[in-house]
């Protein structure tokens, strides 16, 4: 009976949460500009109600009772209760004063960041960021941690992630990937000029829809719309929204953002609908979510087999631009590696140096070994060291990302974790899915999707990221898989011995 009461409460909270998500989706897609003020108020009101309901004493009592006498519960129910209790205890640690101060600091910090970036003036941002970091250190104390204050923040985005493990992972990135990228950067570059011809918006849109259909994104349980920054959100497993952007003089921008968000969307559509509102109906973590998007984007969507399947379709839409382009040329053009100073434009290899730099900085800010005032110089030195590039100014350097101004510290590592998980999952899929590569070459992506449905999607949050990785691949996260994938692929593309 108690479990039923628990479930009923969580379903109601989920109803409120997904309703808030509809408002958020609309805000990013169709809402008229002048609606922003009241929309922010509406979302904030609903968020407040959700917080109240989730931290309600009665729910706390139910959770404790269920957790203390779990005999009548199934294994799945036990895990749901334990997960919700963990979230409940965490929410309870935030005092009202702290939440209000964080919200005020965030809005000031965000405004200062916008102005500082526009005027290329870090000093406008520095005092606000200093406040934000102090608050985040306080948050880590509030939440508690065993070894490193950064662990407390990482756990919010990637439950179970710790500095001691990430240090090992990023040490491998430094020692193996830096040297390999230097070789690639020194090799002869491939031609991708045809990607920057004129590609009309409507045709690109239709081509993107075809690619999503080929991935078996279910358009009866989802849709695609335009937004300035592509994202995926969902209101249940039966209503998943992806967005894309189209640039008429850059064909690459739409294709891989479409496939990327499609990968996120497939994960959401594969979550069990019977578990609506419960942890067993949710994604594992941001890192596992990103493993799905990046696997479809990079291991599938930037592979030669994929373009063998799709070059004719691309030529049908854009005959003038692509009539003389072979699958192999298209594939090479989609995998250009060039060190640069902007994260969001980085290729799939140098991307991880951008994350590595942010990881080192966040860790140092959190343990106090780096001060905000020293940040620009530190940033520029790291870009020189890992990417060999000179950052032209702070606007295109330390001020490029929105994350810190929002108080999102501990988020960046999930991007790299996603790629590394993706490489490891794909290596296993190649062994377990019969004729996987041949199927991709024939445009048949269903066997791969079915494998993901079975191995990952249907379990929701039943397993932690670490458990899931072991269960699916037989071992914990291991950077070697990504390195092997990178070496095999880019040695061929760049003719490296
Ligand atoms: Co993503």
XYZ file of C-alpha atoms and ligand atoms in Angstrom:
498
model
C 0.000 0.000 0.000
C 2.817 2.359 0.928
C 4.480 1.755 -2.441
C 1.250 2.674 -4.186
C 1.130 5.929 -2.233
C 4.761 6.617 -3.172
C 4.064 5.955 -6.840
C 0.969 8.148 -6.882
C 2.929 11.046 -5.444
C 5.764 10.647 -7.918
C 3.400 10.464 -10.881
C 1.769 13.738 -9.792
C 5.176 15.401 -9.425
C 6.105 14.105 -12.896
C 2.872 15.563 -14.312
C 3.903 18.944 -12.976
C 7.483 18.527 -14.185
C 6.493 17.597 -17.735
C 3.954 20.410 -17.834
C 6.779 22.780 -16.942
C 8.822 21.178 -19.726
C 6.073 21.989 -22.263
C 6.333 25.641 -21.253
C 10.118 25.490 -21.571
C 9.949 23.850 -24.999
C 7.471 26.448 -26.214
C 9.691 29.231 -24.875
C 12.567 28.028 -27.071
C 10.492 27.400 -30.209
C 7.260 29.355 -30.772
C 6.712 31.813 -27.918
C 6.544 35.452 -29.062
C 9.341 37.594 -27.636
C 7.109 39.679 -25.410
C 5.851 36.564 -23.628
C 9.215 36.054 -21.897
C 8.458 37.883 -18.638
C 5.264 36.074 -17.682
C 6.589 32.784 -19.011
C 9.562 32.985 -16.629
C 7.096 33.673 -13.812
C 4.886 30.720 -14.796
C 7.826 28.338 -14.925
C 9.140 29.613 -11.616
C 5.730 29.165 -9.933
C 5.438 25.596 -11.162
C 9.031 24.820 -10.147
C 8.256 26.096 -6.659
C 5.198 23.822 -6.384
C 7.255 20.836 -7.585
C 9.920 21.569 -4.989
C 7.299 21.813 -2.236
C 5.690 18.532 -3.208
C 8.982 16.717 -3.544
C 10.269 17.856 -0.152
C 6.914 17.249 1.573
C 7.334 15.631 5.018
C 4.677 13.033 4.269
C 6.632 11.809 1.222
C 9.731 11.640 3.428
C 7.905 9.396 5.916
C 6.633 7.101 3.182
C 10.123 6.800 1.689
C 11.762 6.037 5.038
C 9.177 3.372 5.902
C 9.572 1.689 2.523
C 13.326 1.867 2.719
C 13.471 0.467 6.277
C 11.167 -2.498 5.630
C 11.673 -3.410 1.984
C 10.701 -7.090 2.327
C 7.511 -6.895 0.292
C 9.116 -4.898 -2.507
C 10.522 -6.237 -5.770
C 14.127 -5.473 -6.625
C 13.040 -2.738 -9.020
C 10.765 -1.157 -6.421
C 13.572 -1.191 -3.845
C 15.870 0.604 -6.220
C 13.227 3.186 -7.087
C 12.676 3.932 -3.421
C 16.407 4.162 -2.675
C 16.941 6.516 -5.622
C 14.050 8.787 -4.687
C 15.152 8.822 -1.051
C 18.620 9.943 -2.141
C 17.092 12.769 -4.206
C 14.737 13.658 -1.365
C 17.564 13.930 1.167
C 19.566 16.068 -1.212
C 16.696 18.477 -1.833
C 16.153 18.746 1.908
C 19.702 20.000 2.409
C 18.989 23.240 0.582
C 17.765 25.951 2.896
C 15.307 28.475 1.558
C 17.899 31.259 2.047
C 20.433 29.348 -0.011
C 18.031 28.705 -2.897
C 17.018 32.365 -3.014
C 20.613 33.571 -2.896
C 21.631 31.148 -5.643
C 18.757 32.248 -7.842
C 19.612 35.942 -7.350
C 23.335 35.361 -7.930
C 22.606 33.347 -11.056
C 20.501 35.999 -12.697
C 23.089 38.719 -11.922
C 25.958 36.513 -13.025
C 24.207 35.634 -16.302
C 23.552 39.291 -17.111
C 27.143 40.227 -16.300
C 28.399 37.403 -18.508
C 26.301 38.557 -21.464
C 27.599 42.107 -21.147
C 31.201 41.021 -20.573
C 31.162 38.783 -23.633
C 29.613 41.455 -25.807
C 32.192 44.022 -24.688
C 35.062 41.538 -24.491
C 35.716 42.612 -20.910
C 36.307 39.839 -18.377
C 36.545 42.269 -15.460
C 32.782 42.958 -15.718
C 32.132 39.263 -15.101
C 34.882 38.460 -12.582
C 33.251 39.767 -9.362
C 29.984 37.936 -10.140
C 31.717 34.720 -11.038
C 33.748 34.987 -7.827
C 30.471 35.150 -5.885
C 29.086 32.242 -7.830
C 32.128 30.059 -7.137
C 31.976 30.907 -3.425
C 28.327 29.867 -3.431
C 29.111 26.641 -5.265
C 31.782 25.800 -2.700
C 29.183 26.393 -0.035
C 26.780 24.146 -1.922
C 29.367 21.366 -1.950
C 29.702 21.681 1.848
C 25.922 21.635 2.190
C 25.573 18.497 0.067
C 28.615 16.787 1.535
C 31.406 14.781 -0.093
C 34.100 12.306 0.863
C 37.253 13.444 -0.915
C 36.915 16.435 -3.223
C 34.332 19.268 -3.066
C 33.889 18.983 -6.850
C 32.490 15.444 -6.326
C 29.356 16.880 -4.720
C 28.597 18.927 -7.841
C 29.547 16.232 -10.367
C 27.088 13.886 -8.678
C 24.147 16.100 -9.674
C 24.770 15.554 -13.388
C 26.554 12.224 -13.380
C 25.606 10.271 -10.255
C 28.627 8.422 -8.931
C 31.218 10.417 -10.904
C 34.230 11.342 -8.785
C 37.422 13.321 -9.243
C 39.575 10.275 -8.507
C 38.101 8.388 -11.499
C 37.901 11.364 -13.849
C 41.544 12.218 -13.113
C 42.556 8.821 -14.465
C 40.322 9.178 -17.507
C 41.534 12.672 -18.397
C 45.136 11.668 -17.783
C 44.648 9.148 -20.589
C 43.136 11.853 -22.778
C 46.206 14.009 -22.160
C 48.798 11.313 -22.673
C 47.216 9.532 -25.674
C 44.935 11.868 -27.573
C 47.143 14.983 -27.577
C 49.936 13.178 -29.412
C 47.598 11.541 -31.933
C 45.815 14.804 -32.759
C 49.206 16.426 -33.422
C 49.823 13.766 -36.081
C 46.400 14.325 -37.625
C 46.833 18.088 -37.627
C 50.132 17.707 -39.456
C 48.627 15.491 -42.176
C 47.197 16.720 -45.482
C 43.716 18.211 -44.990
C 40.689 16.903 -46.927
C 38.428 19.068 -49.050
C 35.067 20.024 -47.582
C 34.300 23.151 -49.651
C 31.164 21.567 -51.128
C 29.614 21.538 -47.639
C 29.545 25.353 -47.677
C 27.669 25.914 -50.966
C 24.087 27.160 -50.912
C 21.720 24.546 -49.401
C 18.092 25.802 -49.348
C 16.422 25.654 -45.949
C 13.274 23.701 -46.880
C 15.164 20.963 -48.658
C 17.585 20.617 -45.737
C 14.612 20.295 -43.408
C 13.109 17.473 -45.518
C 16.449 15.705 -45.752
C 16.813 15.869 -41.948
C 13.332 14.392 -41.468
C 14.279 11.524 -43.794
C 17.396 10.839 -41.726
C 15.366 10.785 -38.510
C 12.840 8.390 -40.056
C 15.669 6.126 -41.127
C 16.823 6.027 -37.479
C 13.253 4.986 -36.575
C 12.551 8.119 -34.593
C 8.794 7.692 -34.024
C 6.965 10.731 -35.415
C 3.739 9.526 -33.842
C 5.447 9.880 -30.478
C 7.485 12.987 -31.214
C 8.188 15.854 -33.570
C 10.953 18.158 -34.751
C 10.912 21.980 -34.705
C 13.383 24.805 -35.187
C 15.277 26.488 -32.351
C 18.357 28.691 -32.031
C 20.199 26.029 -30.017
C 19.221 22.436 -30.830
C 17.945 20.398 -27.865
C 15.756 17.442 -26.935
C 13.028 17.420 -24.327
C 10.175 15.083 -23.542
C 6.787 15.131 -21.855
C 6.612 11.329 -21.620
C 8.136 8.489 -23.646
C 5.198 9.028 -26.016
C 5.897 12.694 -26.685
C 9.528 13.497 -27.417
C 10.546 16.816 -28.975
C 13.776 17.366 -30.878
C 14.826 20.659 -32.423
C 17.318 21.562 -35.101
C 18.784 24.613 -36.785
C 19.514 25.138 -40.453
C 22.254 27.280 -41.918
C 21.929 27.698 -45.684
C 25.654 28.021 -46.270
C 26.749 25.196 -43.943
C 25.272 21.785 -44.729
C 27.146 20.150 -41.822
C 25.396 22.151 -39.140
C 21.933 20.662 -39.739
C 22.935 17.067 -40.541
C 24.815 16.189 -37.383
C 22.769 18.261 -34.990
C 19.710 16.480 -36.376
C 21.240 13.019 -35.914
C 22.611 13.989 -32.472
C 19.263 15.150 -31.103
C 17.628 12.167 -32.815
C 19.904 9.921 -30.731
C 18.747 11.656 -27.537
C 15.163 11.322 -28.771
C 15.428 7.575 -29.425
C 16.605 7.041 -25.856
C 13.617 8.931 -24.448
C 11.188 7.069 -26.731
C 12.677 3.770 -25.561
C 12.131 4.377 -21.848
C 9.383 2.137 -20.386
C 6.073 4.022 -20.318
C 4.752 1.835 -17.480
C 7.430 3.425 -15.266
C 6.277 7.004 -15.912
C 7.379 9.335 -13.126
C 9.625 6.773 -11.425
C 13.418 6.483 -11.593
C 12.956 3.225 -13.548
C 11.296 5.333 -16.270
C 14.102 7.905 -16.495
C 17.471 8.144 -18.213
C 20.494 6.984 -16.186
C 22.576 10.161 -16.310
C 23.649 12.954 -18.628
C 26.729 10.960 -19.611
C 24.674 7.940 -20.684
C 22.207 10.238 -22.474
C 25.077 11.825 -24.344
C 26.465 8.374 -25.213
C 23.300 7.754 -27.222
C 23.381 11.053 -29.104
C 27.088 10.854 -29.840
C 26.994 7.262 -30.935
C 24.352 8.009 -33.562
C 26.072 11.245 -34.513
C 29.671 10.068 -34.727
C 30.028 6.275 -34.816
C 27.024 5.933 -37.154
C 26.384 9.333 -38.790
C 30.030 10.104 -39.543
C 30.924 6.628 -40.784
C 31.691 5.620 -44.351
C 28.985 2.941 -44.307
C 26.353 5.473 -43.337
C 27.228 7.689 -46.296
C 27.342 4.739 -48.656
C 23.699 4.298 -47.666
C 22.757 7.968 -47.865
C 24.817 9.738 -50.522
C 22.175 9.054 -53.210
C 19.464 10.559 -51.042
C 21.620 13.648 -50.423
C 22.259 13.937 -54.177
C 18.532 13.665 -54.879
C 17.895 16.708 -52.659
C 20.927 18.717 -53.793
C 21.898 17.510 -57.292
C 23.946 20.578 -58.282
C 26.016 20.691 -55.101
C 26.687 16.978 -54.750
C 26.539 15.372 -58.191
C 30.287 14.766 -58.292
C 30.726 13.918 -54.614
C 31.283 10.254 -53.723
C 30.324 8.598 -50.420
C 33.998 8.512 -49.531
C 34.507 12.222 -50.218
C 31.412 13.055 -48.217
C 32.649 10.918 -45.342
C 36.083 12.540 -45.323
C 34.544 16.003 -45.469
C 32.402 15.138 -42.454
C 35.466 14.240 -40.394
C 37.765 17.256 -40.591
C 40.038 17.617 -37.564
C 41.289 21.139 -36.852
C 42.294 22.479 -33.447
C 40.374 25.677 -32.720
C 39.491 27.807 -29.732
C 35.670 27.414 -29.843
C 34.238 24.311 -28.148
C 30.880 24.129 -29.948
C 32.568 24.086 -33.355
C 35.145 21.454 -32.427
C 35.507 18.089 -34.187
C 34.996 14.839 -32.285
C 38.688 14.523 -31.322
C 39.780 18.009 -30.284
C 36.435 18.429 -28.513
C 37.807 16.527 -25.546
C 40.632 19.011 -24.999
C 38.020 21.718 -24.562
C 36.373 19.569 -21.913
C 39.679 18.624 -20.303
C 40.525 22.316 -19.883
C 37.143 23.085 -18.308
C 37.475 20.057 -16.042
C 40.875 21.157 -14.756
C 39.592 24.677 -14.199
C 36.404 23.688 -12.369
C 38.312 21.327 -10.123
C 40.843 24.014 -9.259
C 38.168 26.662 -8.653
C 36.348 24.287 -6.335
C 39.373 23.353 -4.224
C 40.573 26.939 -4.156
C 43.850 26.390 -5.997
C 42.757 28.760 -8.788
C 41.273 32.244 -8.329
C 38.771 33.770 -10.749
C 41.060 36.758 -11.424
C 43.724 34.404 -12.798
C 41.282 32.575 -15.038
C 41.897 34.260 -18.450
C 45.667 33.733 -18.319
C 45.220 30.139 -17.143
C 42.681 29.467 -19.908
C 44.905 30.850 -22.653
C 47.940 28.910 -21.451
C 45.975 25.642 -21.473
C 44.735 26.268 -25.028
C 48.294 26.804 -26.133
C 49.434 23.651 -24.365
C 46.713 21.174 -25.453
C 45.473 22.587 -28.748
C 48.430 24.653 -29.873
C 46.182 27.637 -30.561
C 46.435 31.240 -29.501
C 43.166 32.524 -28.065
C 42.546 35.896 -29.773
C 40.514 37.520 -26.977
C 38.491 36.670 -23.851
C 35.133 36.868 -25.689
C 36.249 33.921 -27.814
C 38.185 32.419 -24.919
C 37.153 32.165 -21.313
C 33.842 33.971 -21.943
C 32.551 31.633 -24.681
C 30.381 29.284 -22.574
C 27.135 30.091 -20.808
C 27.466 27.259 -18.222
C 29.352 28.911 -15.354
C 27.158 31.994 -15.429
C 24.195 29.659 -14.852
C 25.983 28.011 -11.947
C 26.355 24.768 -13.922
C 29.647 23.524 -12.517
C 30.291 19.806 -13.049
C 28.276 19.584 -16.268
C 31.082 19.670 -18.855
C 32.663 16.269 -18.061
C 29.411 14.517 -19.075
C 30.075 15.510 -22.703
C 33.355 13.587 -22.783
C 31.967 10.713 -20.739
C 29.223 10.426 -23.375
C 31.725 9.984 -26.217
C 33.814 7.482 -24.279
C 30.775 5.406 -23.302
C 29.600 5.596 -26.916
C 32.867 4.126 -28.241
C 32.747 1.309 -25.687
C 29.078 0.507 -26.394
C 29.681 0.558 -30.136
C 32.616 -1.848 -29.839
C 30.294 -4.260 -28.001
C 27.453 -3.729 -30.499
C 29.808 -4.637 -33.346
C 30.430 -7.998 -31.661
C 26.836 -8.695 -30.678
C 24.676 -7.302 -33.493
C 24.830 -9.601 -36.473
C 26.176 -7.881 -39.635
C 25.950 -4.478 -37.973
C 28.233 -2.703 -40.436
C 26.557 -4.326 -43.453
C 23.166 -3.233 -42.149
C 24.330 0.352 -41.699
C 25.696 0.287 -45.236
C 22.225 -0.774 -46.435
C 20.521 1.957 -44.426
C 19.020 -0.576 -42.018
C 19.519 0.953 -38.564
C 16.848 -1.093 -36.809
C 19.115 -3.915 -35.523
C 21.296 -1.353 -33.710
C 18.280 0.445 -32.258
C 16.770 -2.845 -31.086
C 20.033 -3.714 -29.358
C 19.982 -0.375 -27.502
C 16.354 -0.801 -26.577
C 17.154 -4.152 -24.991
C 20.535 -3.330 -23.427
C 20.015 0.233 -22.235
C 16.706 2.002 -22.907
C 14.256 -0.397 -21.292
C 16.095 -0.408 -17.955
C 15.531 3.278 -17.218
C 17.600 4.244 -14.186
C 17.571 0.756 -12.678
C 21.346 0.515 -13.034
C 23.861 3.230 -12.249
C 26.063 4.366 -15.149
C 28.945 2.251 -13.848
C 26.768 -0.859 -13.388
C 25.187 -0.410 -16.798
C 28.524 -0.054 -18.517
C 29.783 -3.256 -16.844
C 26.590 -5.108 -17.671
C 26.570 -4.083 -21.330
C 30.294 -4.230 -22.119
C 31.741 -6.485 -19.415
C 33.962 -3.820 -17.880
C 33.885 -0.339 -16.440
C 34.473 2.750 -18.555
C 37.779 2.392 -20.358
C 39.245 5.181 -22.509
C 41.065 2.638 -24.708
C 37.878 2.023 -26.704
C 37.615 5.630 -27.743
C 41.315 5.789 -28.556
C 41.115 2.627 -30.688
C 38.081 3.963 -32.524
C 39.787 7.306 -33.131
C 43.034 5.760 -34.346
C 41.359 3.332 -36.709
C 39.047 5.910 -38.232
C 41.374 8.887 -38.529
C 44.443 6.929 -39.603
C 42.431 5.862 -42.651
C 40.941 9.283 -43.324
C 44.270 11.092 -42.943
C 46.486 8.395 -44.341
C 48.567 8.087 -41.169
C 50.838 5.086 -40.778
Co 23.656 16.188 -26.530
